[in-house]
Amino acid sequence: SYELTQPPSVSVSPGQAATITCSGDAFPKKFAYWYQQKSGQAPVLVIFEDYKRPSGIPARFSGSTSGTTATLTISGAQVEDEGDYYCYSTHPNGNQGVFGGGTKLTVL
Amino acid sequence: EVQLVESGGGLVQPGGSRRLSCTASDFSFGNYWMSWVRQAPGKGLEWVANIKEDGSEKNYVESVKGRFTISRDNAKNSLYLEMNSLRGDDTAIYYCGRVKAAAHIDFWGQGTLVTVSS
């Protein structure tokens, strides 16, 4: 089965850049998407189609891909950015979805 | 504003069945793929299933194939997940999601908790 691999945790100080990676064999053939989930809440889309930001998402959130790795970067991370981040993509041979295992971002 | 409201969660015994519903409002439901995603307690997100706008295509994660059925009623702006032969590892919050560009979820419901336990 197709898998997306993320680091379990990332920790940065406020104002530093936070970088979360997601490895998947189907990148860049398939788009990468990123979701933020805060405790007890539904996920929120922060990046779609590799690098695009939905309206209302701060400009400090950016996405990129290089080879088989997609990257979410939060430039100048803030305490309110703490939470779990999940990459998402679709199966290389169909329309099934797949999530990465999630990365817990700590900003302190 | 797009709204998705799940219902139908609760406690069910192992081997039992449950039907989840998701009612959509404030968008053209019949023009979108829809999806179910679940999250076991303390665990990550797991994509479960999706369904094409007209119901002609359905996809499932391997672990639920043959046990879960996704369906929709566009006249009622509703999405369903029929779950049979439930197991303990099906215990999770089940989220309904609107799928954009037949690819990713752009809006999520708040979820409904299904607990499989005797």
PDB file of N, CA, C and O in Angstrom, chain A residues 20-52:
ATOM      1  N   ILE A  20       8.536  20.914   8.048  1.00  0.00           N
ATOM      2  CA  ILE A  20       7.993  19.566   8.188  1.00  0.00           C
ATOM      3  C   ILE A  20       8.031  18.903   6.815  1.00  0.00           C
ATOM      4  O   ILE A  20       7.521  19.463   5.838  1.00  0.00           O
ATOM      5  N   THR A  21       8.630  17.721   6.749  1.00  0.00           N
ATOM      6  CA  THR A  21       8.762  17.030   5.473  1.00  0.00           C
ATOM      7  C   THR A  21       7.788  15.867   5.359  1.00  0.00           C
ATOM      8  O   THR A  21       7.289  15.350   6.366  1.00  0.00           O
ATOM      9  N   CYS A  22       7.548  15.473   4.123  1.00  0.00           N
ATOM     10  CA  CYS A  22       6.636  14.368   3.826  1.00  0.00           C
ATOM     11  C   CYS A  22       7.200  13.642   2.595  1.00  0.00           C
ATOM     12  O   CYS A  22       7.284  14.241   1.515  1.00  0.00           O
ATOM     13  N   SER A  23       7.567  12.398   2.777  1.00  0.00           N
ATOM     14  CA  SER A  23       8.143  11.627   1.683  1.00  0.00           C
ATOM     15  C   SER A  23       7.116  10.688   1.079  1.00  0.00           C
ATOM     16  O   SER A  23       6.430   9.960   1.809  1.00  0.00           O
ATOM     17  N   GLY A  24       7.050  10.691  -0.244  1.00  0.00           N
ATOM     18  CA  GLY A  24       6.113   9.816  -0.936  1.00  0.00           C
ATOM     19  C   GLY A  24       6.584   9.568  -2.355  1.00  0.00           C
ATOM     20  O   GLY A  24       6.956  10.506  -3.066  1.00  0.00           O
ATOM     21  N   ASP A  25       6.568   8.311  -2.773  1.00  0.00           N
ATOM     22  CA  ASP A  25       7.109   7.949  -4.085  1.00  0.00           C
ATOM     23  C   ASP A  25       6.361   8.608  -5.244  1.00  0.00           C
ATOM     24  O   ASP A  25       6.911   8.741  -6.337  1.00  0.00           O
ATOM     25  N   ALA A  26       5.111   9.009  -5.015  1.00  0.00           N
ATOM     26  CA  ALA A  26       4.322   9.570  -6.107  1.00  0.00           C
ATOM     27  C   ALA A  26       4.536  11.061  -6.322  1.00  0.00           C
ATOM     28  O   ALA A  26       4.046  11.625  -7.299  1.00  0.00           O
ATOM     29  N   PHE A  27       5.268  11.713  -5.396  1.00  0.00           N
ATOM     30  CA  PHE A  27       5.597  13.124  -5.618  1.00  0.00           C
ATOM     31  C   PHE A  27       6.679  13.177  -6.678  1.00  0.00           C
ATOM     32  O   PHE A  27       7.590  12.348  -6.678  1.00  0.00           O
ATOM     33  N   PRO A  28       6.733  14.110  -7.560  1.00  0.00           N
ATOM     34  CA  PRO A  28       5.780  15.212  -7.747  1.00  0.00           C
ATOM     35  C   PRO A  28       4.631  14.910  -8.720  1.00  0.00           C
ATOM     36  O   PRO A  28       3.878  15.791  -9.065  1.00  0.00           O
ATOM     37  N   LYS A  29       4.492  13.644  -9.122  1.00  0.00           N
ATOM     38  CA  LYS A  29       3.395  13.294 -10.039  1.00  0.00           C
ATOM     39  C   LYS A  29       2.042  13.646  -9.421  1.00  0.00           C
ATOM     40  O   LYS A  29       1.112  14.070 -10.112  1.00  0.00           O
ATOM     41  N   LYS A  30       1.918  13.422  -8.116  1.00  0.00           N
ATOM     42  CA  LYS A  30       0.685  13.741  -7.393  1.00  0.00           C
ATOM     43  C   LYS A  30       0.921  14.965  -6.506  1.00  0.00           C
ATOM     44  O   LYS A  30       2.028  15.174  -6.002  1.00  0.00           O
ATOM     45  N   PHE A  31      -0.135  15.756  -6.309  1.00  0.00           N
ATOM     46  CA  PHE A  31      -0.028  16.928  -5.451  1.00  0.00           C
ATOM     47  C   PHE A  31       0.085  16.539  -3.984  1.00  0.00           C
ATOM     48  O   PHE A  31      -0.414  15.495  -3.552  1.00  0.00           O
ATOM     49  N   ALA A  32       0.705  17.453  -3.221  1.00  0.00           N
ATOM     50  CA  ALA A  32       0.743  17.337  -1.765  1.00  0.00           C
ATOM     51  C   ALA A  32      -0.179  18.382  -1.159  1.00  0.00           C
ATOM     52  O   ALA A  32      -0.330  19.497  -1.696  1.00  0.00           O
ATOM     53  N   TYR A  33      -0.807  18.006  -0.071  1.00  0.00           N
ATOM     54  CA  TYR A  33      -1.699  18.898   0.672  1.00  0.00           C
ATOM     55  C   TYR A  33      -1.289  18.810   2.133  1.00  0.00           C
ATOM     56  O   TYR A  33      -0.790  17.784   2.600  1.00  0.00           O
ATOM     57  N   TRP A  34      -1.540  19.890   2.873  1.00  0.00           N
ATOM     58  CA  TRP A  34      -1.179  19.935   4.285  1.00  0.00           C
ATOM     59  C   TRP A  34      -2.356  20.412   5.126  1.00  0.00           C
ATOM     60  O   TRP A  34      -3.043  21.375   4.766  1.00  0.00           O
ATOM     61  N   TYR A  35      -2.547  19.706   6.252  1.00  0.00           N
ATOM     62  CA  TYR A  35      -3.615  20.048   7.184  1.00  0.00           C
ATOM     63  C   TYR A  35      -3.009  20.324   8.557  1.00  0.00           C
ATOM     64  O   TYR A  35      -2.076  19.646   8.996  1.00  0.00           O
ATOM     65  N   GLN A  36      -3.592  21.289   9.234  1.00  0.00           N
ATOM     66  CA  GLN A  36      -3.257  21.586  10.620  1.00  0.00           C
ATOM     67  C   GLN A  36      -4.416  21.109  11.485  1.00  0.00           C
ATOM     68  O   GLN A  36      -5.573  21.354  11.159  1.00  0.00           O
ATOM     69  N   GLN A  37      -4.098  20.442  12.572  1.00  0.00           N
ATOM     70  CA  GLN A  37      -5.142  20.030  13.500  1.00  0.00           C
ATOM     71  C   GLN A  37      -4.736  20.403  14.918  1.00  0.00           C
ATOM     72  O   GLN A  37      -3.714  19.940  15.417  1.00  0.00           O
ATOM     73  N   LYS A  38      -5.538  21.226  15.525  1.00  0.00           N
ATOM     74  CA  LYS A  38      -5.323  21.584  16.921  1.00  0.00           C
ATOM     75  C   LYS A  38      -6.156  20.674  17.799  1.00  0.00           C
ATOM     76  O   LYS A  38      -7.160  20.098  17.360  1.00  0.00           O
ATOM     77  N   SER A  39      -5.745  20.543  19.041  1.00  0.00           N
ATOM     78  CA  SER A  39      -6.355  19.586  19.947  1.00  0.00           C
ATOM     79  C   SER A  39      -7.869  19.738  20.022  1.00  0.00           C
ATOM     80  O   SER A  39      -8.385  20.830  20.263  1.00  0.00           O
ATOM     81  N   GLY A  40      -8.572  18.637  19.790  1.00  0.00           N
ATOM     82  CA  GLY A  40     -10.015  18.629  19.914  1.00  0.00           C
ATOM     83  C   GLY A  40     -10.770  19.261  18.768  1.00  0.00           C
ATOM     84  O   GLY A  40     -11.995  19.413  18.838  1.00  0.00           O
ATOM     85  N   GLN A  41     -10.054  19.625  17.699  1.00  0.00           N
ATOM     86  CA  GLN A  41     -10.696  20.288  16.569  1.00  0.00           C
ATOM     87  C   GLN A  41     -10.560  19.480  15.292  1.00  0.00           C
ATOM     88  O   GLN A  41      -9.694  18.606  15.183  1.00  0.00           O
ATOM     89  N   ALA A  42     -11.409  19.791  14.326  1.00  0.00           N
ATOM     90  CA  ALA A  42     -11.291  19.181  13.010  1.00  0.00           C
ATOM     91  C   ALA A  42     -10.074  19.769  12.289  1.00  0.00           C
ATOM     92  O   ALA A  42      -9.649  20.886  12.581  1.00  0.00           O
ATOM     93  N   PRO A  43      -9.502  19.020  11.371  1.00  0.00           N
ATOM     94  CA  PRO A  43      -8.363  19.544  10.606  1.00  0.00           C
ATOM     95  C   PRO A  43      -8.754  20.761   9.762  1.00  0.00           C
ATOM     96  O   PRO A  43      -9.918  20.931   9.403  1.00  0.00           O
ATOM     97  N   VAL A  44      -7.733  21.560   9.459  1.00  0.00           N
ATOM     98  CA  VAL A  44      -7.900  22.733   8.604  1.00  0.00           C
ATOM     99  C   VAL A  44      -6.855  22.660   7.504  1.00  0.00           C
ATOM    100  O   VAL A  44      -5.675  22.415   7.774  1.00  0.00           O
ATOM    101  N   LEU A  45      -7.282  22.895   6.277  1.00  0.00           N
ATOM    102  CA  LEU A  45      -6.363  22.882   5.137  1.00  0.00           C
ATOM    103  C   LEU A  45      -5.498  24.135   5.177  1.00  0.00           C
ATOM    104  O   LEU A  45      -6.015  25.246   5.241  1.00  0.00           O
ATOM    105  N   VAL A  46      -4.175  23.969   5.121  1.00  0.00           N
ATOM    106  CA  VAL A  46      -3.288  25.136   5.127  1.00  0.00           C
ATOM    107  C   VAL A  46      -2.515  25.294   3.809  1.00  0.00           C
ATOM    108  O   VAL A  46      -2.076  26.394   3.486  1.00  0.00           O
ATOM    109  N   ILE A  47      -2.324  24.185   3.089  1.00  0.00           N
ATOM    110  CA  ILE A  47      -1.658  24.240   1.781  1.00  0.00           C
ATOM    111  C   ILE A  47      -2.345  23.231   0.869  1.00  0.00           C
ATOM    112  O   ILE A  47      -2.609  22.102   1.281  1.00  0.00           O
ATOM    113  N   PHE A  48      -2.625  23.623  -0.370  1.00  0.00           N
ATOM    114  CA  PHE A  48      -3.154  22.683  -1.350  1.00  0.00           C
ATOM    115  C   PHE A  48      -2.349  22.762  -2.643  1.00  0.00           C
ATOM    116  O   PHE A  48      -1.691  23.765  -2.911  1.00  0.00           O
ATOM    117  N   GLU A  49      -2.386  21.691  -3.386  1.00  0.00           N
ATOM    118  CA  GLU A  49      -1.666  21.577  -4.663  1.00  0.00           C
ATOM    119  C   GLU A  49      -0.223  22.055  -4.521  1.00  0.00           C
ATOM    120  O   GLU A  49       0.247  22.923  -5.258  1.00  0.00           O
ATOM    121  N   ASP A  50       0.453  21.491  -3.573  1.00  0.00           N
ATOM    122  CA  ASP A  50       1.886  21.670  -3.296  1.00  0.00           C
ATOM    123  C   ASP A  50       2.251  22.967  -2.591  1.00  0.00           C
ATOM    124  O   ASP A  50       3.052  22.963  -1.655  1.00  0.00           O
ATOM    125  N   TYR A  51       1.684  24.113  -3.053  1.00  0.00           N
ATOM    126  CA  TYR A  51       2.207  25.391  -2.535  1.00  0.00           C
ATOM    127  C   TYR A  51       1.147  26.476  -2.363  1.00  0.00           C
ATOM    128  O   TYR A  51       1.444  27.565  -1.895  1.00  0.00           O
ATOM    129  N   LYS A  52      -0.091  26.179  -2.737  1.00  0.00           N
ATOM    130  CA  LYS A  52      -1.124  27.216  -2.717  1.00  0.00           C
ATOM    131  C   LYS A  52      -1.742  27.344  -1.329  1.00  0.00           C
ATOM    132  O   LYS A  52      -1.967  26.347  -0.642  1.00  0.00           O
TER     133      LYS A  52
END
